[in-house]
Coordinates of C-alpha atoms and ligand atoms in Angstrom, one line a residue:
X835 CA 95.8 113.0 84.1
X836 CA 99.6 112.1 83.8
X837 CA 99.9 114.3 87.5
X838 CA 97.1 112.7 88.8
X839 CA 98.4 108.9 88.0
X840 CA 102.0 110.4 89.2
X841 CA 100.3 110.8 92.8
X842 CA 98.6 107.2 92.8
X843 CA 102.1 105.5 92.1
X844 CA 103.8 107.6 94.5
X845 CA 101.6 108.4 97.7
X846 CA 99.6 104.6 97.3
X847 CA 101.4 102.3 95.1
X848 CA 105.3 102.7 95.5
X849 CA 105.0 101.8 99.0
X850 CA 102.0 99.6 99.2
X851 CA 102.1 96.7 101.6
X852 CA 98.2 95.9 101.5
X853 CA 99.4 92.0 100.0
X854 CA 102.1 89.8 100.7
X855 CA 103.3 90.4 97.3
X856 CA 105.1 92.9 98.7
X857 CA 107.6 90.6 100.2
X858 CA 109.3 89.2 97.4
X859 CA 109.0 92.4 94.7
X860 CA 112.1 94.5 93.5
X861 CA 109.4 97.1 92.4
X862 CA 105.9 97.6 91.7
X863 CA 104.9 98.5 88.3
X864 CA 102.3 101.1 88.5
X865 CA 102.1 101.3 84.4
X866 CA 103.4 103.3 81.3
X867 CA 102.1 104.6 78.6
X868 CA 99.9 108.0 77.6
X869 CA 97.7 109.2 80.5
X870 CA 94.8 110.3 78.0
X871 CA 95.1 107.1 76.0
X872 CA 92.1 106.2 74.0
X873 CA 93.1 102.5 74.6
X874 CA 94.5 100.9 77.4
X875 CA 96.2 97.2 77.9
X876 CA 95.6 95.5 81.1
X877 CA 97.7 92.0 81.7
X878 CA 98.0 89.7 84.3
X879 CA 100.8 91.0 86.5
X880 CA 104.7 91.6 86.6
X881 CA 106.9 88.6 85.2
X882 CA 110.7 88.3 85.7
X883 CA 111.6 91.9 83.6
X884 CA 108.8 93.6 84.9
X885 CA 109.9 93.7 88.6
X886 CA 113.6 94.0 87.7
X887 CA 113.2 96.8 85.5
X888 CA 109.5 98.4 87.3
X889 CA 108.0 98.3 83.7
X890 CA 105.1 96.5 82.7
X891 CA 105.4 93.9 79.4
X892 CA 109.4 94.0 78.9
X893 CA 109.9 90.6 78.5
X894 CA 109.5 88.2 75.5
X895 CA 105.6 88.8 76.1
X896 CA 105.7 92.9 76.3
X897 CA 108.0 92.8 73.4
X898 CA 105.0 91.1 71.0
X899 CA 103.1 93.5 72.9
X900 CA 104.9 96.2 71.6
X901 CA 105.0 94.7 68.2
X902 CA 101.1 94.5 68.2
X903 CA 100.9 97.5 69.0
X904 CA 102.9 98.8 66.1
X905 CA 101.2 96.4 63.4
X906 CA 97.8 99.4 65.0
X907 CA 100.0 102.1 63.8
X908 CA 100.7 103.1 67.3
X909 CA 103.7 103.3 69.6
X910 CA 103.7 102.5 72.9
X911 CA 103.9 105.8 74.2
X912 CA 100.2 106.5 72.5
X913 CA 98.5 103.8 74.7
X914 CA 98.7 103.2 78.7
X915 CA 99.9 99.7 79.8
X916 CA 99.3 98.3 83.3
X917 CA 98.1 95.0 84.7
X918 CA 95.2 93.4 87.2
X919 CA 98.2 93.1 90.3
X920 CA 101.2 95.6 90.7
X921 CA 103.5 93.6 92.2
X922 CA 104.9 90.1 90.6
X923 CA 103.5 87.0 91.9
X924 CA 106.4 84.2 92.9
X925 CA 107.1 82.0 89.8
X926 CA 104.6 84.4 87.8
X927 CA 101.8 82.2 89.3
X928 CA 98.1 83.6 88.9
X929 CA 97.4 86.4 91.7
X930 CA 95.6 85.2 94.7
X931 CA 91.7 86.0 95.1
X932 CA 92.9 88.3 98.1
X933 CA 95.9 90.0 96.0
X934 CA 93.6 90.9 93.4
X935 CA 91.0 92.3 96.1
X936 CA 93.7 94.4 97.3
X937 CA 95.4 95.4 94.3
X938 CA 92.6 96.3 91.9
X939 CA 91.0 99.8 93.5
X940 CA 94.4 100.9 91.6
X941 CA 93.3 100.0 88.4
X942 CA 90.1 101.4 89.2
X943 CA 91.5 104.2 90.3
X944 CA 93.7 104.9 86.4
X945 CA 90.9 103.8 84.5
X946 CA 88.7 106.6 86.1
X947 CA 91.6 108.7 85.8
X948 CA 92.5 108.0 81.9
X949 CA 89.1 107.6 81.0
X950 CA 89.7 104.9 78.0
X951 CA 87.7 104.6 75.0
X952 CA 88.2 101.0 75.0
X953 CA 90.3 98.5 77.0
X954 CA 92.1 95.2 76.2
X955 CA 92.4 92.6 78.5
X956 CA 95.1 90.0 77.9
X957 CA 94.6 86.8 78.7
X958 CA 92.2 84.0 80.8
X959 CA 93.1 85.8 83.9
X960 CA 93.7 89.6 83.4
X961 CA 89.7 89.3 81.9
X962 CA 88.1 86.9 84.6
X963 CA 89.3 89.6 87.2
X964 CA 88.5 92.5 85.6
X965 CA 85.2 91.3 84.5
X966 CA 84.3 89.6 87.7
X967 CA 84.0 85.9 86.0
X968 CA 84.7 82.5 85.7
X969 CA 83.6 82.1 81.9
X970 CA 86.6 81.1 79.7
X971 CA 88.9 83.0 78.0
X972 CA 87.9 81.0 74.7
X973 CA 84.4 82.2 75.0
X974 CA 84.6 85.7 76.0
X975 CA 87.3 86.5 73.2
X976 CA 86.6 88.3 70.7
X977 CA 83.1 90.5 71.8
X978 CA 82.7 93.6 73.5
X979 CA 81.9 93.4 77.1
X980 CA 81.4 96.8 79.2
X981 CA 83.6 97.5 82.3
X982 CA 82.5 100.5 84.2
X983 CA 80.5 101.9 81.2
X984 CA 83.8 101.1 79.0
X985 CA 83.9 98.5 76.2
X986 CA 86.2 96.0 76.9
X987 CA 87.7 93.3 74.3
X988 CA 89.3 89.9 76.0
X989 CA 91.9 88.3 73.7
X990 CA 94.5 86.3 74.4
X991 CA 98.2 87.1 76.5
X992 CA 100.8 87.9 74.7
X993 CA 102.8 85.0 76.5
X994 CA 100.1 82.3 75.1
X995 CA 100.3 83.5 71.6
X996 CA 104.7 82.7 71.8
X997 CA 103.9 79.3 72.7
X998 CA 100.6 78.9 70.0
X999 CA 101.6 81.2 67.1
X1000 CA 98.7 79.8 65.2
X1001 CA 96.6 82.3 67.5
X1002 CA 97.6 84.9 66.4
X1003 CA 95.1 85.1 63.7
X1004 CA 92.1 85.5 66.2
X1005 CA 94.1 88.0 68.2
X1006 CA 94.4 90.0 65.5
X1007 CA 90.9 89.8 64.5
X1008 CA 90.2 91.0 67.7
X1009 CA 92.5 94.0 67.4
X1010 CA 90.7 94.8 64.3
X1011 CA 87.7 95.3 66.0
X1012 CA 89.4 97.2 68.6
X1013 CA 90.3 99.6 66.0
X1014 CA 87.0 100.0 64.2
X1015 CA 85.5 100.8 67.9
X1016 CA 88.7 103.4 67.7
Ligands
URA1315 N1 102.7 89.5 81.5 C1 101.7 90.3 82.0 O1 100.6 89.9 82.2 N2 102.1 91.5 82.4 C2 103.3 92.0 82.3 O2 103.5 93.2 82.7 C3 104.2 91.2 81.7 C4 103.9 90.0 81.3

């Protein structure tokens, strides 16, 4: 799998001009992480870091990202990380209706590849994409939906939790559940 994602980044993601996103990168970020993870993190899109550095959650966000990840007794390098757009939106706005239509084939394309167990989706706008819907974040946290015959468990973004540190409770409910499923 990890050859097979190496060929989607190179030969239809480093060079992809299918939004205007394109315009304004530094770099995509295809993702990182395991290419047989059991459990995969999709977010939003690139921030600031992200398209400096071509690495998805490596700013203040990624970095509780990380941290969550270690309070599951894993690293980094056991799950895959990616987002909904691979290419940062100016200001770190929400993708465009059209930037997600052209962007998301590629997720598609690495979950079919990586074949999760489960999948997290962080955040009101990372979930309504993948899932196709306008329901709120606050409603859809916390239960199992299915994505492509693979559970997937909304929570809230990383980002959301550093400004309202009192979510983190429910977060890490949800994790729990996450890891039961594991
Ligand atoms: N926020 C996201 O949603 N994705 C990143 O990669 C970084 C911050």
């Amino acid at each position: 799998p990890a050859a097979l994602l190496a060929a989607l980044d190179r030969d239809h993601v480093r060079d992809c001009r299918k939004c205007k996103l394109c315009e304004k990168r530094n770099n995509t970020v295809f993702g990182v992480g395991n290419a047989a993870a059991r459990l995969v993190f999709v977010g939003e899109g690139p921030g600031f870091e992200e398209d400096r550095q071509g690495i998805p959650f490596v700013g203040p966000a990624g970095q509780l990202l990380t941290r969550m990840i270690g309070a599951m007794g894993l690293a980094r390098e056991d799950v895959y990380i990616c987002n909904i757009v691979k290419c940062r939106p100016p200001q770190n706005r929400a993708p465009l209706p059209a930037e997600v239509e052209a962007c998301i084939p590629f997720l598609v394309r690495q979950a079919e590849i990586i074949a999760p167990k489960v999948i997290v989706c962080l955040g009101s706008v990372a979930t309504q994409n993948l899932l196709g819907t306008a329901e709120k974040i606050t409603r859809l946290r916390g239960k199992f939906t299915s994505w492509r015959g693979i559970p997937v468990m909304p929570t809230y973004h990383p980002a959301f939790l550093l400004r309202n540190p009192n979510m983190k409770k429910p977060v890490w409910e949800d994790i729990q559940q996450v890891m039961a499923l594991l």
